[in-house]
């Protein structure tokens, strides 16, 4: 039963991130609602309203068919235009910023729901139109259903206006950076809050039994509740080896167990790992650092050369790194003050090195960005840290930045300015 539940959750996570999920769901609801309204028409709802509120009912068959036909053709044009706008948004985001942004933009539920609203109204109007059948010289007119189609069209018009506004906002780099930052900040704060309840140490796992992955993909979600139940049942503990969010290849070590497990238990454990073919910031905060770094690097590439965007990206990186300084380099999953699972996480020094290695390559020649990065290090050095080694990593990367800038910048005055700023910021190194 648990395996079926995990597979169901995994399947839902995959289809929910698809751009067609909500449009398909709402289109089906439009068909269902049309069937409900036609059933109510058979019961005489339009006849009742003609007698008591005739203004609410379209009682002419030709008029009803004309209205519904116009609604359907107009909405189809709107759908084509809206889908074209979405494709344009994705294309520009990929070419101007980073292809890694696409999964987050595609999974934007607002765009999906608006497109689904269009399809809902189209299908509803089509099936209501089919129900208008001539009987002699008269038509059987579902007058009230036609009125609801008109109301749905009005809703679609306002949805289209909101869609244009929202998509024009979505393509702006400031909003893209802000959305990435908010999602990663929420994820980091949730992890830090959980760590505050963890005061234990996990035992050494070098001699534990090792088990391998049978599936390839990004390690997206893990059902810790089920894994703890298995640990309690088997009287064991687990050490999850890959870092959450990285791509796991079939056959590589996936987890270790304190006790040797039988085949059935191994399958139960493996069924609680959810793999996906795309990365999302909501599941892996380190992806936010990658995305923002790639935006900075792309902005400073010769083809774009946009220092303003790079400076904005550094501002968001600074705040995210300040939050990351409060997080431990290890994660424990526990129940009733007992630690059952240890997870490997990305070390702060590795995250900072990967960020700065890319940024130094494209920004070391620009004195404005070098100064901005030094101010970032100065700010981070004043923050509360979970581990003193974090400060050593900051000093090391700041020195690497100055060394690279000294080689890349030909103007001696710019080099001296950078060194002077570094000295004023009280970093733990000096220059000759």
CSV table of C-alpha atoms in Angstrom, one decimal:
chain,number,residue,atom,x,y,z
A,1,UNK,CA,0.0,0.0,0.0
A,2,UNK,CA,2.8,2.4,0.8
A,3,UNK,CA,4.6,1.6,-2.4
A,4,UNK,CA,1.4,2.4,-4.3
A,5,UNK,CA,1.0,5.6,-2.4
A,6,UNK,CA,4.6,6.7,-3.1
A,7,UNK,CA,4.2,5.9,-6.8
A,8,UNK,CA,1.0,7.9,-6.9
A,9,UNK,CA,2.7,10.9,-5.3
A,10,UNK,CA,5.6,10.6,-7.7
A,11,UNK,CA,3.2,10.5,-10.7
A,12,UNK,CA,1.3,13.5,-9.4
A,13,UNK,CA,4.5,15.5,-8.9
A,14,UNK,CA,5.6,14.8,-12.5
A,15,UNK,CA,2.3,15.7,-14.2
A,16,UNK,CA,1.6,18.7,-12.0
A,17,UNK,CA,4.8,20.4,-13.3
A,18,UNK,CA,3.6,19.9,-16.9
A,19,UNK,CA,2.2,23.0,-18.6
A,20,UNK,CA,-0.8,20.9,-19.8
A,21,UNK,CA,-1.9,19.6,-16.4
A,22,UNK,CA,-4.3,22.3,-15.2
A,23,UNK,CA,-5.6,23.2,-18.8
A,24,UNK,CA,-6.5,19.5,-19.3
A,25,UNK,CA,-8.1,19.3,-15.9
A,26,UNK,CA,-10.2,22.4,-16.4
A,27,UNK,CA,-11.2,21.4,-19.9
A,28,UNK,CA,-12.6,18.1,-18.5
A,29,UNK,CA,-14.5,20.1,-15.9
A,30,UNK,CA,-15.9,22.2,-18.7
A,31,UNK,CA,-17.3,19.1,-20.4
A,32,UNK,CA,-18.7,17.8,-17.1
A,33,UNK,CA,-20.4,21.1,-16.3
A,34,UNK,CA,-21.9,21.2,-19.8
A,35,UNK,CA,-23.4,17.8,-19.3
A,36,UNK,CA,-24.8,18.9,-15.9
A,37,UNK,CA,-26.4,22.0,-17.4
A,38,UNK,CA,-27.9,20.0,-20.3
A,39,UNK,CA,-29.4,17.6,-17.7
A,40,UNK,CA,-30.9,20.6,-15.9
A,41,UNK,CA,-32.3,21.9,-19.2
A,42,UNK,CA,-34.0,18.6,-19.7
A,43,UNK,CA,-35.6,19.2,-16.2
A,44,UNK,CA,-36.9,22.5,-17.5
A,45,UNK,CA,-34.7,25.1,-15.8
A,46,UNK,CA,-34.8,27.5,-18.8
A,47,UNK,CA,-38.6,27.1,-19.0
A,48,UNK,CA,-38.9,28.0,-15.3
A,49,UNK,CA,-36.6,31.1,-15.8
A,50,UNK,CA,-38.6,32.3,-18.8
A,51,UNK,CA,-41.7,32.4,-16.6
A,52,UNK,CA,-40.0,34.0,-13.6
A,53,UNK,CA,-37.0,35.9,-14.9
A,54,UNK,CA,-37.1,36.1,-18.7
A,55,UNK,CA,-34.2,38.6,-18.9
A,56,UNK,CA,-31.8,35.8,-17.9
A,57,UNK,CA,-32.7,33.5,-20.8
A,58,UNK,CA,-31.9,33.6,-24.5
A,59,UNK,CA,-35.0,32.2,-26.1
A,60,UNK,CA,-34.2,32.5,-29.8
A,61,UNK,CA,-32.4,29.6,-31.4
A,62,UNK,CA,-30.6,31.5,-34.1
A,63,UNK,CA,-29.4,34.1,-31.7
A,64,UNK,CA,-28.1,31.4,-29.3
A,65,UNK,CA,-26.2,29.6,-32.1
A,66,UNK,CA,-24.7,32.9,-33.3
A,67,UNK,CA,-23.6,33.9,-29.8
A,68,UNK,CA,-22.1,30.4,-29.0
A,69,UNK,CA,-20.3,30.3,-32.4
A,70,UNK,CA,-18.8,33.7,-31.9
A,71,UNK,CA,-17.6,32.8,-28.4
A,72,UNK,CA,-16.0,29.6,-29.6
A,73,UNK,CA,-14.1,31.2,-32.5
A,74,UNK,CA,-13.0,34.2,-30.4
A,75,UNK,CA,-11.7,32.0,-27.6
A,76,UNK,CA,-9.8,29.8,-29.9
A,77,UNK,CA,-8.0,32.9,-31.2
A,78,UNK,CA,-7.2,34.0,-27.6
A,79,UNK,CA,-5.9,30.5,-26.8
A,80,UNK,CA,-3.6,30.5,-29.8
A,81,UNK,CA,-2.3,34.0,-28.9
A,82,UNK,CA,-1.8,33.0,-25.2
A,83,UNK,CA,0.1,29.8,-25.9
A,84,UNK,CA,2.3,31.8,-28.4
A,85,UNK,CA,3.0,34.3,-25.6
A,86,UNK,CA,4.0,31.5,-23.2
A,87,UNK,CA,6.3,30.0,-25.8
A,88,UNK,CA,7.9,33.4,-26.4
A,89,UNK,CA,8.4,33.9,-22.6
A,90,UNK,CA,10.1,30.5,-22.4
A,91,UNK,CA,12.3,31.2,-25.4
A,92,UNK,CA,13.4,34.6,-24.1
A,93,UNK,CA,14.1,33.3,-20.6
A,94,UNK,CA,16.2,30.5,-22.0
A,95,UNK,CA,18.2,32.6,-24.4
A,96,UNK,CA,18.7,35.7,-22.3
A,97,UNK,CA,19.0,34.3,-18.8
A,98,UNK,CA,19.3,30.5,-18.3
A,99,UNK,CA,17.7,27.3,-19.5
A,100,UNK,CA,17.5,26.2,-15.9
A,101,UNK,CA,14.7,28.7,-15.4
A,102,UNK,CA,12.3,26.9,-17.7
A,103,UNK,CA,10.9,24.2,-15.2
A,104,UNK,CA,10.0,27.0,-12.8
A,105,UNK,CA,8.3,29.1,-15.4
A,106,UNK,CA,6.5,26.1,-16.9
A,107,UNK,CA,5.1,25.1,-13.5
A,108,UNK,CA,3.6,28.6,-12.9
A,109,UNK,CA,0.1,27.7,-11.9
A,110,UNK,CA,-1.3,31.1,-12.9
A,111,UNK,CA,-0.6,30.6,-16.6
A,112,UNK,CA,-1.9,27.1,-16.5
A,113,UNK,CA,-5.1,28.0,-14.8
A,114,UNK,CA,-5.8,30.9,-17.2
A,115,UNK,CA,-5.2,28.7,-20.2
A,116,UNK,CA,-7.4,26.0,-18.6
A,117,UNK,CA,-10.2,28.6,-18.1
A,118,UNK,CA,-10.1,29.3,-21.9
A,119,UNK,CA,-10.4,25.5,-22.7
A,120,UNK,CA,-13.1,25.1,-20.0
A,121,UNK,CA,-15.3,27.8,-21.7
A,122,UNK,CA,-14.6,26.5,-25.2
A,123,UNK,CA,-15.7,22.9,-24.4
A,124,UNK,CA,-18.7,24.1,-22.5
A,125,UNK,CA,-19.9,26.3,-25.4
A,126,UNK,CA,-19.3,23.5,-27.9
A,127,UNK,CA,-21.4,21.0,-26.1
A,128,UNK,CA,-24.1,23.5,-25.4
A,129,UNK,CA,-24.1,24.4,-29.1
A,130,UNK,CA,-24.6,20.7,-30.0
A,131,UNK,CA,-27.6,20.5,-27.8
A,132,UNK,CA,-29.5,23.2,-29.9
A,133,UNK,CA,-31.6,21.0,-32.2
A,134,UNK,CA,-34.3,22.3,-34.6
A,135,UNK,CA,-37.8,20.8,-34.0
A,136,UNK,CA,-40.1,21.8,-36.9
A,137,UNK,CA,-39.9,25.6,-37.1
A,138,UNK,CA,-38.6,26.0,-33.6
A,139,UNK,CA,-35.4,25.3,-31.8
A,140,UNK,CA,-35.0,23.6,-28.4
A,141,UNK,CA,-33.0,26.5,-26.8
A,142,UNK,CA,-31.0,25.9,-23.6
A,143,UNK,CA,-31.4,29.5,-22.8
A,144,UNK,CA,-29.9,29.6,-19.3
A,145,UNK,CA,-26.9,27.5,-20.4
A,146,UNK,CA,-26.2,30.1,-23.2
A,147,UNK,CA,-26.3,32.8,-20.6
A,148,UNK,CA,-23.7,31.0,-18.5
A,149,UNK,CA,-21.5,30.7,-21.6
A,150,UNK,CA,-21.6,34.5,-22.0
A,151,UNK,CA,-20.7,34.9,-18.3
A,152,UNK,CA,-17.8,32.5,-18.8
A,153,UNK,CA,-16.6,34.6,-21.7
A,154,UNK,CA,-16.6,37.7,-19.6
A,155,UNK,CA,-14.5,35.9,-17.1
A,156,UNK,CA,-12.1,34.8,-19.8
A,157,UNK,CA,-11.7,38.4,-21.0
A,158,UNK,CA,-10.6,39.5,-17.6
A,159,UNK,CA,-8.4,36.5,-17.3
A,160,UNK,CA,-6.8,37.4,-20.6
A,161,UNK,CA,-6.1,41.0,-19.3
A,162,UNK,CA,-4.5,39.5,-16.2
A,163,UNK,CA,-2.6,37.1,-18.4
A,164,UNK,CA,-1.0,39.9,-20.4
A,165,UNK,CA,-0.1,41.8,-17.3
A,166,UNK,CA,1.3,38.7,-15.6
A,167,UNK,CA,3.4,37.5,-18.5
A,168,UNK,CA,4.8,41.0,-19.1
A,169,UNK,CA,5.9,40.9,-15.4
A,170,UNK,CA,7.2,37.3,-15.6
A,171,UNK,CA,9.8,38.1,-18.3
A,172,UNK,CA,11.4,40.9,-16.3
A,173,UNK,CA,14.7,39.7,-14.7
A,174,UNK,CA,14.0,41.5,-11.4
A,175,UNK,CA,10.8,39.4,-10.9
A,176,UNK,CA,12.5,36.2,-12.0
A,177,UNK,CA,15.3,36.8,-9.5
A,178,UNK,CA,12.7,37.7,-6.8
A,179,UNK,CA,10.7,34.6,-7.4
A,180,UNK,CA,13.8,32.4,-7.2
A,181,UNK,CA,14.9,34.1,-4.1
A,182,UNK,CA,11.6,33.8,-2.3
A,183,UNK,CA,11.3,30.1,-3.1
A,184,UNK,CA,14.9,29.3,-1.9
A,185,UNK,CA,14.5,31.5,1.2
A,186,UNK,CA,11.4,29.6,2.2
A,187,UNK,CA,13.1,26.3,1.7
A,188,UNK,CA,16.2,27.3,3.6
A,189,UNK,CA,14.3,28.7,6.5
A,190,UNK,CA,12.2,25.5,6.8
A,191,UNK,CA,15.4,23.5,6.9
A,192,UNK,CA,16.9,25.8,9.5
A,193,UNK,CA,13.8,25.6,11.7
A,194,UNK,CA,14.0,21.8,11.6
A,195,UNK,CA,17.7,21.8,12.6
A,196,UNK,CA,16.9,23.9,15.7
A,197,UNK,CA,15.2,20.8,17.2
A,198,UNK,CA,18.2,18.6,16.3
A,199,UNK,CA,20.9,18.5,19.0
A,200,UNK,CA,22.3,14.9,18.4
A,201,UNK,CA,25.2,13.4,16.6
A,202,UNK,CA,25.0,10.5,14.1
A,203,UNK,CA,27.3,7.6,14.4
A,204,UNK,CA,30.0,6.7,11.9
A,205,UNK,CA,28.7,4.8,8.9
A,206,UNK,CA,31.9,3.6,7.2
A,207,UNK,CA,31.3,-0.1,8.0
A,208,UNK,CA,27.5,0.0,7.3
A,209,UNK,CA,25.9,-2.1,4.5
A,210,UNK,CA,25.7,-0.2,1.2
A,211,UNK,CA,22.8,-0.4,-1.3
A,212,UNK,CA,22.5,1.0,-4.8
A,213,UNK,CA,20.0,2.9,-6.9
A,214,UNK,CA,17.9,1.1,-9.4
A,215,UNK,CA,16.7,4.3,-11.1
A,216,UNK,CA,18.3,7.3,-12.8
A,217,UNK,CA,17.1,10.9,-12.3
A,218,UNK,CA,17.2,13.9,-10.0
A,219,UNK,CA,16.6,13.0,-6.4
A,220,UNK,CA,13.6,15.2,-5.9
A,221,UNK,CA,11.6,13.9,-2.9
A,222,UNK,CA,12.0,11.4,-0.1
A,223,UNK,CA,9.3,10.0,2.1
A,224,UNK,CA,11.0,10.2,5.5
A,225,UNK,CA,7.9,9.2,7.4
A,226,UNK,CA,7.9,5.8,5.7
A,227,UNK,CA,11.6,5.4,6.0
A,228,UNK,CA,11.5,6.0,9.7
A,229,UNK,CA,8.7,3.4,10.0
A,230,UNK,CA,11.0,0.9,8.2
A,231,UNK,CA,13.9,1.8,10.5
A,232,UNK,CA,11.8,1.2,13.6
A,233,UNK,CA,10.4,-2.0,12.1
A,234,UNK,CA,13.9,-3.3,11.2
A,235,UNK,CA,15.7,-1.8,14.2
A,236,UNK,CA,18.2,0.0,11.9
A,237,UNK,CA,19.3,3.4,10.8
A,238,UNK,CA,19.9,4.8,7.3
A,239,UNK,CA,22.5,7.1,5.8
A,240,UNK,CA,21.3,8.7,2.5
A,241,UNK,CA,24.4,9.2,0.4
A,242,UNK,CA,23.5,11.5,-2.6
A,243,UNK,CA,22.8,15.1,-2.0
A,244,UNK,CA,19.1,15.9,-2.6
A,245,UNK,CA,18.5,17.5,-5.9
A,246,UNK,CA,21.5,16.0,-7.8
A,247,UNK,CA,21.3,13.6,-10.7
A,248,UNK,CA,21.6,10.0,-9.5
A,249,UNK,CA,22.7,7.4,-11.9
A,250,UNK,CA,21.4,3.8,-11.8
A,251,UNK,CA,23.8,1.5,-9.9
A,252,UNK,CA,25.6,4.1,-7.8
A,253,UNK,CA,25.4,3.9,-3.9
A,254,UNK,CA,22.1,5.4,-2.7
A,255,UNK,CA,22.0,4.6,1.0
A,256,UNK,CA,23.6,2.7,3.8
A,257,UNK,CA,21.9,0.7,6.5
A,258,UNK,CA,23.3,-0.1,9.9
A,259,UNK,CA,21.9,-3.7,9.6
A,260,UNK,CA,21.8,-5.9,6.6
A,261,UNK,CA,18.4,-5.8,4.8
A,262,UNK,CA,16.5,-8.5,2.9
A,263,UNK,CA,15.3,-8.0,-0.7
A,264,UNK,CA,11.8,-7.1,0.3
A,265,UNK,CA,12.9,-4.4,2.7
A,266,UNK,CA,15.3,-3.0,0.2
A,267,UNK,CA,12.5,-2.6,-2.3
A,268,UNK,CA,10.4,-0.9,0.3
A,269,UNK,CA,13.2,1.6,1.0
A,270,UNK,CA,13.8,2.3,-2.7
A,271,UNK,CA,10.1,2.9,-3.3
A,272,UNK,CA,10.3,5.9,-1.0
A,273,UNK,CA,12.8,7.8,-3.2
A,274,UNK,CA,11.2,9.9,-5.8
A,275,UNK,CA,13.3,10.7,-9.0
A,276,UNK,CA,12.4,13.3,-11.6
A,277,UNK,CA,13.8,14.5,-14.9
A,278,UNK,CA,13.9,18.2,-13.9
A,279,UNK,CA,15.0,20.3,-11.0
A,280,UNK,CA,12.9,22.6,-8.9
A,281,UNK,CA,14.0,25.3,-6.4
A,282,UNK,CA,11.2,24.3,-4.1
A,283,UNK,CA,12.8,20.9,-3.7
A,284,UNK,CA,16.5,21.9,-3.9
A,285,UNK,CA,17.6,25.3,-2.6
A,286,UNK,CA,21.1,24.8,-4.1
A,287,UNK,CA,19.5,25.1,-7.5
A,288,UNK,CA,18.7,28.7,-6.7
A,289,UNK,CA,22.4,29.5,-6.3
A,290,UNK,CA,23.0,27.8,-9.7
A,291,UNK,CA,20.3,29.8,-11.4
A,292,UNK,CA,21.2,33.2,-10.0
A,293,UNK,CA,24.9,32.5,-10.8
A,294,UNK,CA,24.0,31.6,-14.3
A,295,UNK,CA,22.0,34.7,-14.7
A,296,UNK,CA,25.0,36.8,-13.5
A,297,UNK,CA,27.3,35.0,-15.8
A,298,UNK,CA,25.0,35.3,-18.8
A,299,UNK,CA,24.5,39.0,-18.1
A,300,UNK,CA,28.3,39.6,-18.2
A,301,UNK,CA,28.9,37.5,-21.3
A,302,UNK,CA,30.2,39.5,-24.3
A,303,UNK,CA,26.9,39.1,-26.2
A,304,UNK,CA,24.8,40.7,-23.5
A,305,UNK,CA,27.1,42.7,-21.3
A,306,UNK,CA,24.6,43.8,-18.7
A,307,UNK,CA,26.4,44.8,-15.4
A,308,UNK,CA,23.1,46.1,-13.9
A,309,UNK,CA,21.5,42.6,-14.0
A,310,UNK,CA,24.7,41.1,-12.6
A,311,UNK,CA,24.7,43.5,-9.7
A,312,UNK,CA,21.0,42.7,-8.9
A,313,UNK,CA,21.9,39.0,-9.0
A,314,UNK,CA,24.8,39.6,-6.5
A,315,UNK,CA,22.4,41.3,-4.2
A,316,UNK,CA,20.1,38.3,-4.1
A,317,UNK,CA,23.0,35.9,-3.8
A,318,UNK,CA,24.3,37.9,-0.8
A,319,UNK,CA,21.0,37.5,1.1
A,320,UNK,CA,20.7,33.8,0.3
A,321,UNK,CA,24.3,33.1,1.4
A,322,UNK,CA,23.6,35.0,4.6
A,323,UNK,CA,20.7,32.6,5.3
A,324,UNK,CA,22.8,29.6,4.3
A,325,UNK,CA,25.5,30.6,6.9
A,326,UNK,CA,22.9,29.7,9.6
A,327,UNK,CA,22.4,26.2,8.3
A,328,UNK,CA,24.5,23.1,9.2
A,329,UNK,CA,26.4,21.1,6.6
A,330,UNK,CA,24.6,17.9,7.7
A,331,UNK,CA,20.9,17.1,8.0
A,332,UNK,CA,19.3,14.6,10.5
A,333,UNK,CA,15.8,13.2,10.4
A,334,UNK,CA,14.5,12.1,13.7
A,335,UNK,CA,11.4,11.1,15.6
A,336,UNK,CA,10.9,11.3,19.4
A,337,UNK,CA,14.4,12.7,19.9
A,338,UNK,CA,16.0,9.7,18.1
A,339,UNK,CA,17.9,10.2,14.9
A,340,UNK,CA,17.1,7.6,12.3
A,341,UNK,CA,18.3,9.1,9.1
A,342,UNK,CA,21.4,11.1,8.1
A,343,UNK,CA,21.4,13.0,4.8
A,344,UNK,CA,24.4,14.3,3.0
A,345,UNK,CA,24.0,18.0,2.1
A,346,UNK,CA,26.1,20.4,0.0
A,347,UNK,CA,28.8,22.0,2.1
A,348,UNK,CA,28.9,25.8,2.4
A,349,UNK,CA,32.5,25.9,1.1
A,350,UNK,CA,31.5,23.9,-2.0
A,351,UNK,CA,28.5,26.1,-2.7
A,352,UNK,CA,30.5,29.3,-2.3
A,353,UNK,CA,33.4,27.9,-4.4
A,354,UNK,CA,31.1,26.9,-7.3
A,355,UNK,CA,29.4,30.3,-7.2
A,356,UNK,CA,32.6,32.3,-7.2
A,357,UNK,CA,34.5,30.0,-9.7
A,358,UNK,CA,31.9,30.9,-12.3
A,359,UNK,CA,31.5,34.6,-11.4
A,360,UNK,CA,35.2,35.2,-11.3
A,361,UNK,CA,35.6,34.0,-14.8
A,362,UNK,CA,33.3,36.6,-16.3
A,363,UNK,CA,33.4,39.4,-13.7
A,364,UNK,CA,37.0,39.7,-12.7
A,365,UNK,CA,37.8,42.3,-15.4
A,366,UNK,CA,35.0,44.6,-14.2
A,367,UNK,CA,36.1,46.8,-11.2
A,368,UNK,CA,32.5,47.7,-10.4
A,369,UNK,CA,31.5,44.1,-9.9
A,370,UNK,CA,34.7,43.2,-8.1
A,371,UNK,CA,33.9,46.0,-5.6
A,372,UNK,CA,30.3,44.7,-5.3
A,373,UNK,CA,31.5,41.2,-4.6
A,374,UNK,CA,33.9,42.5,-1.9
A,375,UNK,CA,31.1,44.3,-0.2
A,376,UNK,CA,29.2,41.0,-0.3
A,377,UNK,CA,32.0,39.3,1.5
A,378,UNK,CA,32.2,42.1,4.0
A,379,UNK,CA,28.4,41.7,4.8
A,380,UNK,CA,28.7,37.9,5.1
A,381,UNK,CA,31.6,38.2,7.5
A,382,UNK,CA,29.4,40.1,9.9
A,383,UNK,CA,26.6,37.5,9.9
A,384,UNK,CA,26.1,34.8,12.5
A,385,UNK,CA,27.6,31.6,11.3
A,386,UNK,CA,26.8,28.0,12.2
A,387,UNK,CA,30.4,26.9,11.8
A,388,UNK,CA,33.6,28.9,12.0
A,389,UNK,CA,34.9,27.2,8.8
A,390,UNK,CA,32.4,29.2,6.9
A,391,UNK,CA,34.4,32.4,7.6
A,392,UNK,CA,37.6,30.7,6.4
A,393,UNK,CA,35.8,29.9,3.1
A,394,UNK,CA,34.7,33.5,2.8
A,395,UNK,CA,38.3,34.7,3.3
A,396,UNK,CA,39.6,32.2,0.8
A,397,UNK,CA,37.2,33.1,-2.0
A,398,UNK,CA,37.7,36.8,-1.4
A,399,UNK,CA,41.4,36.4,-1.8
A,400,UNK,CA,40.9,34.3,-5.0
A,401,UNK,CA,38.7,37.2,-6.3
A,402,UNK,CA,41.4,39.8,-5.7
A,403,UNK,CA,44.1,37.6,-7.2
A,404,UNK,CA,42.1,37.0,-10.4
A,405,UNK,CA,41.1,40.7,-10.6
A,406,UNK,CA,44.8,41.7,-10.3
A,407,UNK,CA,45.6,39.6,-13.4
A,408,UNK,CA,42.6,40.6,-15.5
A,409,UNK,CA,42.5,44.4,-14.8
A,410,UNK,CA,45.2,46.3,-16.6
A,411,UNK,CA,44.6,49.6,-15.0
A,412,UNK,CA,46.8,49.8,-11.9
A,413,UNK,CA,44.5,52.4,-10.2
A,414,UNK,CA,41.6,50.0,-10.4
A,415,UNK,CA,43.7,47.2,-8.9
A,416,UNK,CA,44.8,49.4,-6.0
A,417,UNK,CA,41.2,50.5,-5.4
A,418,UNK,CA,40.1,46.9,-5.1
A,419,UNK,CA,43.0,46.1,-2.7
A,420,UNK,CA,42.3,49.2,-0.6
A,421,UNK,CA,38.6,48.3,-0.3
A,422,UNK,CA,39.5,44.7,0.7
A,423,UNK,CA,41.8,46.0,3.4
A,424,UNK,CA,39.1,48.4,4.7
A,425,UNK,CA,36.7,45.6,5.0
A,426,UNK,CA,38.9,43.8,7.6
A,427,UNK,CA,39.2,40.5,5.7
A,428,UNK,CA,41.7,38.0,7.2
A,429,UNK,CA,44.4,38.5,4.6
A,430,UNK,CA,46.8,41.2,3.4
A,431,UNK,CA,48.3,42.2,0.1
A,432,UNK,CA,51.9,43.2,-0.6
